[in-house]
Amino acid sequence: MNLKGNKMNLIMLLPLLIGSVGILQGTINRHVATHIGVAQATLISNAVTVLICIAFYALVKSVPSLVPDFFQVKAPLTTYKWWFIFPPLFGFCIVTGIPLAFAKLGAVKVTVLLVAAQMVTSVVWDIFVEDIGLNMMKFAGILCALVSVVLITLSKN
């Protein structure tokens, strides 16, 4: 039995799970926001996230053997660089923007637009940051995603 291959197959499930959770988060946040407002929903959501992150950080620091090496603390917080602020800013945009987009467009249209934007952005990132070229299969996949965006966006509901 090829354990490395099985681990790779299992890790392929992670983006599927995250994608599903992302849709659930956005749609539930939309409903929460309609009851208490986006500002308050975002505050509650991020406060809970901070508490979970603090608990996770404490766990990793106190019992590092419980988590894979990828999650280990590798440098002190004093090595924080100015540009490390961008991921939380992007996360804030996602947490506040997705519920609004879902409310105005619906989950399917938003999701298809998100996937298309993610595909294009990831190809640009791979080309210019990771030095990974664009091949015909990737190009065809992006083209299919863009066609999907057009078809779903043009649908009446």
Phi, psi and omega in degrees: 000132182270099182293322180297317177297320179294320177296320179295320178296320178293321181293336176294337178286336183301310177299327177295316178296314180297320177299317179294316179297322178299318178293315178299318179300312182296316182289320178292319177300325178298316180293319177299315182297326178292336180271321186237356181096151183295319182300314181289321178298319179295317179299312180297314181302313182286330175296317177296318178300316179299316179298317178296318180296319178297316179296318179296316178299316179297320178297313181297319180291321186273327180225071185297338181291347181281344184236154178297161181304326181304327183269355183294149174286122186250346181204154178291157179300339180292348178271009180301131180258157185302324185282355176293348180287341184296314179304316177294325177296317177298318179299319177299316179299321179293311184295327180270329184277323183299313180301321178296314180297318178299319181296324184272326188245337186094159186295319185294311181298316180298316182297316180296318177296319177299313182298316179297315179296320179294321180295313180296313180298320181292325176293316178299317178300311181301318182292310189269336182254313184268352182059042176250120185287167176263123177253176184296324180296316178295317180300316179297320178297317178295318178300316177299319179297318180293321175297319178300318178301313181298312182297315182288323180293325180283347179293151186291327181222000000 
